CSV table of C-alpha atoms and ligand atoms in Angstrom, one decimal:
chain,number,residue,atom,x,y,z
A,1,MET,CA,9.9,16.9,-10.4
A,2,ASN,CA,12.7,16.9,-7.7
A,3,TYR,CA,12.4,15.2,-4.3
A,4,TYR,CA,14.0,16.2,-1.0
A,5,SER,CA,14.8,14.1,2.0
A,6,LEU,CA,12.7,14.7,5.1
A,7,ASN,CA,15.9,14.4,7.1
A,8,LYS,CA,17.2,17.4,5.1
A,9,LYS,CA,20.8,16.1,5.1
A,10,ALA,CA,20.9,14.6,1.6
A,11,PRO,CA,20.9,16.4,-1.8
A,12,ASN,CA,17.6,16.9,-3.6
A,13,THR,CA,17.3,14.4,-6.4
A,14,THR,CA,15.2,13.2,-9.4
A,15,PHE,CA,12.3,10.9,-9.5
A,16,ALA,CA,14.5,8.2,-11.1
A,17,ASP,CA,17.1,8.4,-8.4
A,18,ALA,CA,14.5,8.5,-5.6
A,19,ALA,CA,12.8,5.4,-7.1
A,20,VAL,CA,16.0,3.4,-7.5
A,21,ARG,CA,17.3,4.3,-4.0
A,22,GLY,CA,14.1,4.0,-2.0
A,23,LEU,CA,15.5,5.8,1.0
A,24,ALA,CA,17.7,8.9,0.8
A,25,PRO,CA,21.4,8.5,1.7
A,26,ASP,CA,20.6,10.3,5.0
A,27,LYS,CA,18.0,7.6,5.7
A,28,GLY,CA,15.2,10.1,5.2
A,29,LEU,CA,12.0,9.6,3.2
A,30,TYR,CA,11.8,11.4,-0.1
A,31,PHE,CA,9.0,14.0,-0.6
A,32,PRO,CA,8.1,16.0,-3.7
A,33,GLU,CA,9.4,19.5,-3.8
A,34,SER,CA,6.0,20.9,-4.9
A,35,ILE,CA,2.4,19.8,-5.3
A,36,THR,CA,0.4,21.8,-7.8
A,37,PRO,CA,-3.4,21.5,-7.6
A,38,LEU,CA,-5.1,20.3,-10.8
A,39,ASP,CA,-7.6,22.6,-12.6
A,40,ALA,CA,-11.1,22.7,-11.1
A,41,SER,CA,-12.4,21.5,-14.5
A,42,PHE,CA,-10.5,18.2,-14.0
A,43,PHE,CA,-12.8,17.3,-11.0
A,44,GLU,CA,-15.9,18.8,-12.6
A,45,THR,CA,-15.6,16.4,-15.6
A,46,ILE,CA,-14.0,13.5,-13.8
A,47,GLU,CA,-16.9,11.1,-14.5
A,48,GLU,CA,-16.3,11.5,-18.2
A,49,LYS,CA,-12.7,10.3,-18.0
A,50,SER,CA,-11.3,6.7,-18.0
A,51,ASN,CA,-9.4,5.6,-14.9
A,52,ALA,CA,-6.2,5.7,-17.0
A,53,GLU,CA,-6.8,9.3,-18.0
A,54,ILE,CA,-7.5,10.3,-14.4
A,55,ALA,CA,-4.4,8.6,-13.2
A,56,PHE,CA,-2.2,10.1,-15.9
A,57,GLU,CA,-3.3,13.7,-15.2
A,58,ALA,CA,-3.1,13.2,-11.4
A,59,ILE,CA,0.4,11.8,-11.3
A,60,LYS,CA,2.2,13.3,-14.3
A,61,GLN,CA,3.7,16.3,-12.4
A,62,PHE,CA,5.6,13.9,-10.1
A,63,ILE,CA,7.0,11.7,-12.9
A,64,VAL,CA,7.4,13.6,-16.2
A,65,PRO,CA,9.8,14.3,-17.8
A,66,GLU,CA,12.0,11.6,-16.4
A,67,ILE,CA,9.5,9.1,-17.7
A,68,PRO,CA,8.2,10.6,-21.0
A,69,GLU,CA,4.4,11.1,-21.2
A,70,ASP,CA,3.8,8.3,-23.7
A,71,VAL,CA,5.7,5.8,-21.6
A,72,LEU,CA,3.9,6.9,-18.5
A,73,LYS,CA,0.6,6.4,-20.2
A,74,THR,CA,1.6,2.8,-21.1
A,75,ILE,CA,2.8,2.1,-17.6
A,76,ILE,CA,-0.5,3.4,-16.2
A,77,GLU,CA,-2.6,1.3,-18.6
A,78,GLU,CA,-0.7,-1.8,-17.8
A,79,THR,CA,-0.9,-1.1,-14.0
A,80,LEU,CA,-4.6,-0.5,-14.0
A,81,ASN,CA,-6.0,-3.5,-15.9
A,82,PHE,CA,-8.6,-4.3,-13.3
A,83,ASN,CA,-11.6,-2.6,-11.6
A,84,PHE,CA,-12.0,-0.4,-8.5
A,85,PRO,CA,-15.7,-0.6,-7.7
A,86,VAL,CA,-17.4,1.3,-5.0
A,87,VAL,CA,-20.0,-0.9,-3.3
A,88,ASN,CA,-22.9,0.6,-1.4
A,89,ILE,CA,-23.2,-0.6,2.2
A,90,ASN,CA,-25.9,1.7,3.5
A,91,GLU,CA,-27.1,5.3,3.0
A,92,ASN,CA,-24.0,6.8,4.6
A,93,ILE,CA,-21.3,4.2,4.0
A,94,SER,CA,-19.8,2.7,0.9
A,95,THR,CA,-16.7,0.6,0.4
A,96,LEU,CA,-14.0,1.0,-2.3
A,97,GLU,CA,-12.9,-2.5,-3.2
A,98,LEU,CA,-9.2,-2.4,-3.9
A,99,PHE,CA,-8.7,-6.2,-4.1
A,100,HIS,CA,-9.5,-7.0,-7.8
A,101,GLY,CA,-5.8,-7.2,-8.9
A,102,PRO,CA,-3.7,-10.2,-9.6
A,103,THR,CA,-2.9,-11.0,-6.0
A,104,LEU,CA,-6.1,-9.6,-4.5
A,105,ALA,CA,-4.2,-7.0,-2.5
A,106,PHE,CA,-4.4,-3.2,-2.8
A,107,LYS,CA,-0.6,-3.2,-3.0
A,108,ASP,CA,-0.9,-4.6,-6.5
A,109,VAL,CA,-1.2,-1.1,-8.0
A,110,GLY,CA,1.9,0.4,-6.2
A,111,ALA,CA,4.0,-2.7,-7.0
A,112,ARG,CA,3.0,-2.9,-10.6
A,113,PHE,CA,3.6,0.8,-11.1
A,114,MET,CA,7.0,0.8,-9.3
A,115,ALA,CA,8.2,-2.3,-11.2
A,116,ARG,CA,7.4,-0.7,-14.6
A,117,CYS,CA,9.2,2.5,-13.6
A,118,LEU,CA,12.3,0.6,-12.6
A,119,GLY,CA,12.1,-1.4,-15.8
A,120,TYR,CA,12.1,1.8,-17.8
A,121,PHE,CA,15.1,3.3,-15.9
A,122,ASN,CA,16.9,0.1,-16.7
A,123,LYS,CA,15.9,0.0,-20.4
A,124,SER,CA,19.6,0.1,-21.5
A,125,ASN,CA,20.6,-2.5,-19.0
A,126,THR,CA,22.8,-0.1,-17.1
A,127,ASN,CA,20.9,-0.1,-13.8
A,128,GLU,CA,20.1,-3.6,-12.9
A,129,VAL,CA,18.5,-3.6,-9.5
A,130,THR,CA,17.6,-6.3,-6.9
A,131,VAL,CA,14.5,-5.7,-4.9
A,132,LEU,CA,14.8,-7.3,-1.5
A,133,VAL,CA,11.6,-7.9,0.4
A,134,ALA,CA,10.7,-9.5,3.7
A,135,THR,CA,7.1,-10.5,4.0
A,136,SER,CA,4.9,-11.8,6.8
A,137,GLY,CA,2.7,-13.3,4.1
A,138,ASP,CA,0.3,-11.0,2.3
A,139,THR,CA,2.2,-8.2,0.9
A,140,GLY,CA,5.2,-10.0,-0.6
A,141,GLY,CA,2.9,-11.7,-3.1
A,142,ALA,CA,1.8,-8.3,-4.5
A,143,VAL,CA,5.4,-7.1,-4.9
A,144,ALA,CA,6.6,-10.4,-6.4
A,145,ASN,CA,3.7,-10.5,-8.9
A,146,GLY,CA,4.1,-6.8,-9.8
A,147,PHE,CA,7.7,-7.3,-10.8
A,148,LEU,CA,7.2,-10.6,-12.6
A,149,GLY,CA,8.9,-10.5,-16.0
A,150,VAL,CA,10.2,-6.9,-15.7
A,151,LYS,CA,13.6,-6.9,-17.4
A,152,GLY,CA,16.6,-5.7,-15.3
A,153,VAL,CA,14.8,-6.2,-12.0
A,154,ASN,CA,15.4,-9.2,-9.8
A,155,VAL,CA,13.2,-9.8,-6.8
A,156,VAL,CA,14.4,-11.8,-3.8
A,157,ILE,CA,11.7,-12.4,-1.3
A,158,LEU,CA,12.2,-13.8,2.3
A,159,TYR,CA,9.3,-15.4,4.2
A,160,PRO,CA,9.2,-17.3,7.5
A,161,SER,CA,9.0,-21.0,7.0
A,162,GLY,CA,5.6,-22.5,8.2
A,163,LYS,CA,4.3,-19.0,9.3
A,164,VAL,CA,2.4,-18.1,6.1
A,165,SER,CA,-0.8,-19.6,4.8
A,166,ASP,CA,-0.8,-22.2,2.0
A,167,ILE,CA,-2.3,-19.7,-0.3
A,168,GLN,CA,0.2,-17.1,0.5
A,169,GLU,CA,3.1,-19.5,0.1
A,170,LYS,CA,1.9,-20.5,-3.3
A,171,GLN,CA,1.6,-16.9,-4.3
A,172,LEU,CA,5.3,-16.3,-3.3
A,173,THR,CA,6.9,-19.5,-4.5
A,174,THR,CA,5.4,-20.4,-7.9
A,175,LEU,CA,6.2,-17.3,-10.0
A,176,ARG,CA,9.7,-18.2,-11.1
A,177,GLN,CA,11.4,-16.1,-13.9
A,178,ASN,CA,13.0,-13.1,-12.1
A,179,ILE,CA,11.4,-13.9,-8.7
A,180,LYS,CA,13.3,-16.0,-6.2
A,181,ALA,CA,11.8,-17.1,-2.9
A,182,LEU,CA,13.9,-17.7,0.2
A,183,GLU,CA,12.2,-19.8,2.9
A,184,VAL,CA,13.7,-18.6,6.2
A,185,ASP,CA,14.0,-20.9,9.2
A,186,GLY,CA,12.7,-18.3,11.7
A,187,VAL,CA,10.0,-15.7,12.2
A,188,PHE,CA,9.1,-12.6,10.2
A,189,ASP,CA,11.4,-10.4,12.4
A,190,ASP,CA,14.3,-12.6,11.4
A,191,CYS,CA,13.5,-12.1,7.7
A,192,GLN,CA,13.2,-8.3,8.3
A,193,ASP,CA,16.5,-8.2,10.2
A,194,MET,CA,18.3,-10.0,7.4
A,195,VAL,CA,17.0,-7.6,4.9
A,196,LYS,CA,18.0,-4.6,7.0
A,197,ARG,CA,21.4,-6.0,7.5
A,198,ALA,CA,21.8,-6.5,3.7
A,199,PHE,CA,21.0,-2.8,3.0
A,200,LEU,CA,23.8,-1.8,5.5
A,201,ASP,CA,26.3,-4.3,4.2
A,202,GLU,CA,28.8,-2.3,2.1
A,203,GLU,CA,30.4,-5.3,0.6
A,204,LEU,CA,27.1,-6.2,-0.9
A,205,THR,CA,25.9,-2.7,-1.8
A,206,SER,CA,29.2,-1.9,-3.6
A,207,LYS,CA,28.6,-4.9,-5.8
A,208,MET,CA,24.8,-4.6,-6.5
A,209,GLN,CA,22.0,-2.0,-6.4
A,210,LEU,CA,19.7,-3.2,-3.7
A,211,THR,CA,16.3,-1.5,-3.2
A,212,SER,CA,13.2,-2.1,-1.2
A,213,ALA,CA,9.7,-2.1,-2.5
A,214,ASN,CA,7.7,-0.9,0.5
A,215,SER,CA,5.7,2.3,0.7
A,216,ILE,CA,8.7,4.4,1.6
A,217,ASN,CA,9.6,4.2,-2.1
A,218,VAL,CA,8.0,7.1,-3.9
A,219,ALA,CA,7.2,5.0,-7.0
A,220,ARG,CA,5.2,2.6,-4.9
A,221,TRP,CA,3.7,5.2,-2.6
A,222,LEU,CA,2.4,7.9,-5.0
A,223,PRO,CA,0.2,5.8,-7.4
A,224,GLN,CA,-2.0,5.0,-4.4
A,225,LEU,CA,-3.5,8.4,-4.8
A,226,PHE,CA,-5.5,7.1,-7.8
A,227,TYR,CA,-7.9,5.2,-5.5
A,228,TYR,CA,-9.3,8.3,-4.0
A,229,MET,CA,-9.9,9.8,-7.4
A,230,PHE,CA,-11.6,6.6,-8.6
A,231,ALA,CA,-13.9,6.6,-5.6
A,232,TYR,CA,-14.8,10.3,-6.1
A,233,LYS,CA,-15.6,9.6,-9.7
A,234,GLN,CA,-18.2,7.0,-8.7
A,235,LEU,CA,-19.7,9.0,-5.8
A,236,LYS,CA,-19.8,12.5,-7.1
A,237,SER,CA,-23.4,12.3,-8.2
A,238,LYS,CA,-24.4,11.8,-4.6
A,239,HIS,CA,-23.7,15.5,-4.0
A,240,LYS,CA,-22.5,14.8,-0.5
A,241,ASP,CA,-19.2,15.6,1.3
A,242,ILE,CA,-16.9,12.5,1.3
A,243,ALA,CA,-14.7,11.3,4.0
A,244,PHE,CA,-12.3,8.3,3.7
A,245,SER,CA,-11.8,5.6,6.4
A,246,VAL,CA,-8.4,3.9,5.6
A,247,PRO,CA,-7.3,0.8,7.4
A,248,SER,CA,-3.7,1.8,8.2
A,249,GLY,CA,-0.4,0.2,9.0
A,250,ASN,CA,2.5,2.1,7.7
A,251,PHE,CA,0.1,5.0,6.7
A,252,GLY,CA,1.3,5.0,3.1
A,253,ASN,CA,-2.1,4.6,1.6
A,254,ILE,CA,-3.8,7.3,3.7
A,255,CYS,CA,-1.0,9.7,3.0
A,256,ALA,CA,-1.4,9.2,-0.7
A,257,GLY,CA,-5.0,10.1,-0.2
A,258,MET,CA,-3.9,13.3,1.4
A,259,ILE,CA,-1.8,14.0,-1.7
A,260,ALA,CA,-4.9,13.6,-3.8
A,261,GLN,CA,-6.6,16.1,-1.5
A,262,LYS,CA,-3.7,18.5,-2.1
A,263,LEU,CA,-4.2,18.1,-5.8
A,264,GLY,CA,-7.7,19.5,-5.3
A,265,LEU,CA,-9.8,16.3,-4.7
A,266,PRO,CA,-12.8,17.4,-2.5
A,267,VAL,CA,-12.2,15.2,0.6
A,268,LYS,CA,-13.8,16.5,3.8
A,269,HIS,CA,-11.9,14.3,6.3
A,270,PHE,CA,-9.6,11.3,6.7
A,271,ILE,CA,-10.1,8.6,9.3
A,272,ALA,CA,-7.1,6.3,10.1
A,273,SER,CA,-8.6,3.1,11.3
A,274,ASN,CA,-6.2,1.0,13.3
A,275,ASN,CA,-6.1,-2.3,15.1
A,276,ALA,CA,-4.5,-2.6,18.5
A,277,ASN,CA,-1.4,-0.9,17.1
A,278,ASP,CA,-2.4,2.5,18.2
A,279,THR,CA,0.7,4.7,18.0
A,280,VAL,CA,-1.1,7.3,15.9
A,281,VAL,CA,-4.3,7.2,17.9
A,282,ASN,CA,-2.2,8.0,21.0
A,283,TYR,CA,-0.4,10.8,19.1
A,284,MET,CA,-3.6,12.4,18.1
A,285,ASN,CA,-4.8,12.4,21.7
A,286,THR,CA,-1.5,13.5,23.4
A,287,GLN,CA,0.6,15.1,20.7
A,288,SER,CA,3.4,12.8,21.8
A,289,TYR,CA,4.7,10.3,19.2
A,290,GLU,CA,5.8,7.1,21.0
A,291,PRO,CA,6.6,4.3,18.6
A,292,LYS,CA,6.4,0.8,20.2
A,293,PRO,CA,6.9,-2.8,19.2
A,294,SER,CA,4.0,-4.1,17.0
A,295,VAL,CA,1.4,-6.5,18.5
A,296,GLN,CA,-0.1,-9.3,16.5
A,297,THR,CA,-3.7,-9.1,15.4
A,298,ILE,CA,-6.1,-10.7,12.9
A,299,SER,CA,-5.6,-7.7,10.6
A,300,ASN,CA,-1.9,-8.4,10.4
A,301,ALA,CA,-1.0,-6.3,7.4
A,302,MET,CA,-1.5,-3.4,9.8
A,303,ASP,CA,0.6,-4.7,12.7
A,304,VAL,CA,3.0,-1.7,12.7
A,305,GLY,CA,4.2,0.0,15.9
A,306,ASN,CA,6.1,2.8,14.1
A,307,PRO,CA,4.3,3.8,10.9
A,308,SER,CA,7.0,4.9,8.4
A,309,ASN,CA,4.9,7.3,6.4
A,310,PHE,CA,3.5,9.3,9.4
A,311,ILE,CA,6.3,11.8,8.9
A,312,ARG,CA,5.1,12.5,5.4
A,313,ILE,CA,1.6,13.2,6.8
A,314,GLN,CA,3.1,15.7,9.2
A,315,GLU,CA,5.1,17.3,6.4
A,316,LEU,CA,1.9,17.6,4.3
A,317,HIS,CA,0.3,19.5,7.2
A,318,ASN,CA,3.3,21.8,7.7
A,319,LYS,CA,4.0,20.0,11.0
A,320,ASP,CA,1.0,21.9,12.4
A,321,PHE,CA,-0.8,19.7,14.9
A,322,GLU,CA,-4.1,21.7,14.7
A,323,ALA,CA,-4.2,21.5,10.9
A,324,LEU,CA,-3.6,17.8,11.1
A,325,LYS,CA,-6.3,17.3,13.7
A,326,ALA,CA,-8.8,19.2,11.5
A,327,ASN,CA,-8.1,16.7,8.7
A,328,LEU,CA,-7.5,13.4,10.4
A,329,SER,CA,-9.2,11.4,13.1
A,330,SER,CA,-7.8,8.0,14.3
A,331,TYR,CA,-9.4,5.1,16.1
A,332,SER,CA,-8.1,1.8,17.3
A,333,TYR,CA,-10.1,-1.5,17.5
A,334,THR,CA,-9.6,-4.9,19.2
A,335,ASP,CA,-9.8,-8.2,17.3
A,336,GLU,CA,-13.1,-8.9,19.1
A,337,GLU,CA,-14.6,-5.7,17.8
A,338,THR,CA,-13.2,-6.5,14.3
A,339,ARG,CA,-14.9,-9.9,14.4
A,340,GLU,CA,-18.2,-8.3,15.4
A,341,ALA,CA,-17.9,-5.8,12.6
A,342,LEU,CA,-17.3,-8.6,10.1
A,343,LEU,CA,-20.4,-10.4,11.3
A,344,GLU,CA,-22.5,-7.2,11.3
A,345,LEU,CA,-21.5,-6.4,7.7
A,346,TYR,CA,-22.5,-9.9,6.7
A,347,LYS,CA,-25.8,-10.1,8.6
A,348,ASP,CA,-27.1,-6.6,8.1
A,349,TYR,CA,-25.7,-5.8,4.7
A,350,ASN,CA,-24.9,-9.2,3.2
A,351,TYR,CA,-21.3,-8.0,2.6
A,352,VAL,CA,-18.3,-10.2,3.2
A,353,ALA,CA,-15.4,-8.0,4.3
A,354,ASP,CA,-11.9,-9.0,5.3
A,355,PRO,CA,-10.5,-8.1,8.8
A,356,HIS,CA,-8.8,-4.9,7.5
A,357,GLY,CA,-11.9,-3.6,5.7
A,358,ALA,CA,-13.9,-4.4,8.9
A,359,VAL,CA,-11.6,-2.1,10.9
A,360,GLY,CA,-12.2,0.5,8.3
A,361,TYR,CA,-15.9,0.0,8.6
A,362,LEU,CA,-15.7,0.6,12.4
A,363,GLY,CA,-13.8,3.9,11.8
A,364,ALA,CA,-16.5,5.0,9.3
A,365,LYS,CA,-19.2,4.3,11.9
A,366,ALA,CA,-17.4,6.2,14.6
A,367,HIS,CA,-16.9,9.2,12.4
A,368,LEU,CA,-20.6,9.3,11.4
A,369,LYS,CA,-21.7,9.7,15.0
A,370,SER,CA,-20.9,13.4,14.8
A,371,ASN,CA,-20.5,14.2,11.1
A,372,ASP,CA,-22.9,14.5,8.2
A,373,VAL,CA,-20.9,13.1,5.4
A,374,HIS,CA,-20.7,10.0,3.2
A,375,VAL,CA,-17.8,7.7,4.4
A,376,VAL,CA,-16.0,5.4,2.1
A,377,PHE,CA,-14.0,2.7,3.8
A,378,LEU,CA,-11.2,1.1,1.8
A,379,GLU,CA,-11.4,-2.7,1.4
A,380,THR,CA,-7.7,-3.5,1.1
A,381,ALA,CA,-7.7,-7.3,0.7
A,382,HIS,CA,-10.0,-9.9,-0.6
A,383,PRO,CA,-11.7,-11.9,2.2
A,384,THR,CA,-10.2,-15.2,1.0
A,385,LYS,CA,-6.8,-13.9,1.8
A,386,PHE,CA,-7.8,-14.1,5.5
A,387,LEU,CA,-10.0,-17.2,5.0
A,388,ASP,CA,-9.5,-18.7,8.5
A,389,VAL,CA,-10.8,-15.6,10.3
A,390,VAL,CA,-13.6,-14.8,7.9
A,391,ALA,CA,-15.0,-18.3,7.5
A,392,ASP,CA,-14.9,-18.8,11.2
A,393,VAL,CA,-16.9,-15.6,11.9
A,394,ILE,CA,-19.5,-15.8,9.1
A,395,LYS,CA,-19.8,-19.6,9.2
A,396,GLU,CA,-20.1,-19.9,5.4
A,397,ASN,CA,-17.8,-21.2,2.8
A,398,ILE,CA,-16.3,-18.5,0.6
A,399,GLU,CA,-15.6,-19.3,-3.0
A,400,LEU,CA,-11.9,-19.0,-4.0
A,401,PRO,CA,-11.4,-16.4,-6.8
A,402,PRO,CA,-9.7,-17.5,-10.0
A,403,GLN,CA,-6.5,-15.6,-9.1
A,404,ILE,CA,-6.1,-18.1,-6.2
A,405,MET,CA,-7.3,-21.2,-8.0
A,406,ARG,CA,-4.6,-20.6,-10.7
A,407,VAL,CA,-1.7,-20.8,-8.3
A,408,MET,CA,-2.9,-23.7,-6.1
A,409,ASP,CA,-1.7,-26.5,-8.4
A,410,LYS,CA,1.6,-25.0,-9.3
A,411,GLU,CA,4.7,-26.4,-7.7
A,412,LYS,CA,6.6,-24.5,-5.0
A,413,GLU,CA,10.1,-23.4,-5.7
A,414,ALA,CA,12.1,-22.0,-2.7
A,415,THR,CA,15.6,-22.0,-1.3
A,416,ALA,CA,15.8,-22.7,2.4
A,417,ILE,CA,18.1,-20.5,4.4
A,418,ALA,CA,18.8,-19.9,8.1
A,419,THR,CA,21.4,-17.3,8.5
A,420,TYR,CA,22.5,-13.9,7.1
A,421,ASP,CA,25.6,-15.4,5.6
A,422,GLU,CA,23.4,-17.7,3.5
A,423,LEU,CA,21.4,-14.8,2.3
A,424,LYS,CA,24.6,-12.9,1.3
A,425,MET,CA,26.0,-15.9,-0.5
A,426,PHE,CA,22.7,-16.3,-2.4
A,427,LEU,CA,22.7,-12.7,-3.4
A,428,LEU,CA,26.3,-12.7,-4.5
A,429,ASN,CA,25.9,-15.8,-6.6
A,430,GLU,CA,22.7,-14.5,-8.3
B,501,LIG,C1,-0.5,-3.0,3.6
B,501,LIG,C2,-1.9,-3.2,4.0
B,501,LIG,C3,-2.6,-2.2,4.8
B,501,LIG,C4,-1.9,-1.0,5.4
B,501,LIG,O1,-1.6,0.0,4.4
B,501,LIG,P1,-0.5,1.1,4.8
B,501,LIG,O2,-0.3,1.8,3.5
B,501,LIG,O3,0.7,0.4,5.3
B,501,LIG,O4,-1.1,1.9,5.9
B,501,LIG,C5,-3.9,-2.4,5.1
B,501,LIG,N1,-4.6,-3.6,4.6
B,501,LIG,C6,-3.9,-4.5,3.9
B,501,LIG,C7,-4.7,-5.7,3.5
B,501,LIG,C8,-2.6,-4.3,3.5
B,501,LIG,O5,-2.0,-5.3,2.8
C-alpha cells in the first residue's frame, strides 16, 4: 500500500518510509491511497475469530507486502497480549476498556505495533532511528514501554520536572535499556518546543534519523482501528445499531474508528467527546475551523487546541461537511460535569471510570437523547492513572494494579537538562 501526503506536495511513498518519517517532507500527514472494504462474511463470522485474526485481516492491506504476512502476524500477536473487554453500564450504554496493557493506557497498542514495525525495518541495522517524545505525563509511558528492548530503535523522552505524578515519573524513568529519560527544567510546552526544534535542526537530522511516535505516524495511528472491531465482536449478538463515543484529543483514535467503518464495520455514528478544548465542537456548529491554544483540564490527555488528525477525518469524508455531520457529533464538557459523571457512574452503576472515560460517558448520554442505538464509550486510561481526581470524587481507595506496583520500587534514572543545546549534545553523544 502506498501513502500520500495530505499537503499533496510530497511524493507518494511506501508504508515503511511513512512509518520511519512520521510526517511527509511537505509536513503533511500521510494517508492510505485506497481503503478496500472487507468481505461481508468477515463481519458475519467475526465472533468466531480471535482478536489476532481479526486484527490481521483488518490491517493487512495497509502493511503487506512491506512487512510479510508471517511477520505481521507475529507483530500483532505480540502487540495484543492483553484483553479488551466490553463492560455493560446500562441497557443502552457499554464501555470498551482499553486500559489493560502494560502502561494502562490505550496508546499501548499503537506504540507496541509501531515499535515492532520500526524494529522490522531496521532488521539489518541499516535504519537505526531515534524516537523523540515530549510528554506531559501519561502518554510518554506507553511509547517508552512499547519500544522497550526493540533493536535499532532508541527512545529519548522529555518530561517536565516536578509536573508529572510519581507513578508517571516511575513509568518513564525506570525502564532503562534503549529508553532514556530527560528531566527538563520547565513546563510541558518547553519539552514540546525542544522536540520541534530538534526535528527542524538540519545538523542533527543529517546525522541521525529522528522520528516522532504520536498519532500522526501511520504505524501508531492505524492499529487503533482494532478496538472498534473487538467491541463489535462482543456486542454483535445484541442486534442493535452501535455508535461509539470517543474521548478525543488529537482525534487519532476516533479517526481510526472511521477507517474501521470504511472497511465495512457496521457503525451507525461517531461521537467525539471533548473537554473544554472545543475546537471541533465549534467547527461542527459553524463550519469554521479555528484552532486555539489548549486549556488545562482534569482529562489532560485531551488538552489539545488544534487536533492533528482532524484533517484525516475530513479527507475520509471527501471534505464534505454534510457527510461528516451525518457521521459525527461532537460535545464539550467542563471539569465540573466530568466530576459529576464520574460520581454518577460510581453511584448508579458501581463503575469506577477515569476522567477521560467520564467525558465519553457524557457524550454517550447526549447522543441517546435523540437516537435509538447502543453507545459504547471508550475507556482510554485506568482510573489509577488519574488517582487524585478519581479518589477525590468517589471518596474510596482504589487498588493499584500490578502494572503500577511493579514500577514503584524501581530506581529512577534520568538526565536533567534545561536548554535546547543540552538536548542536542545529549542526542549527538548517544
Ligand atoms: C491520548 C489520549 C486520548 C485522546 O486520544 P486522541 O487519539 O489523541 O484523540 C484520550 N484519553 C487518553 C487517556 C489518552 O491518553
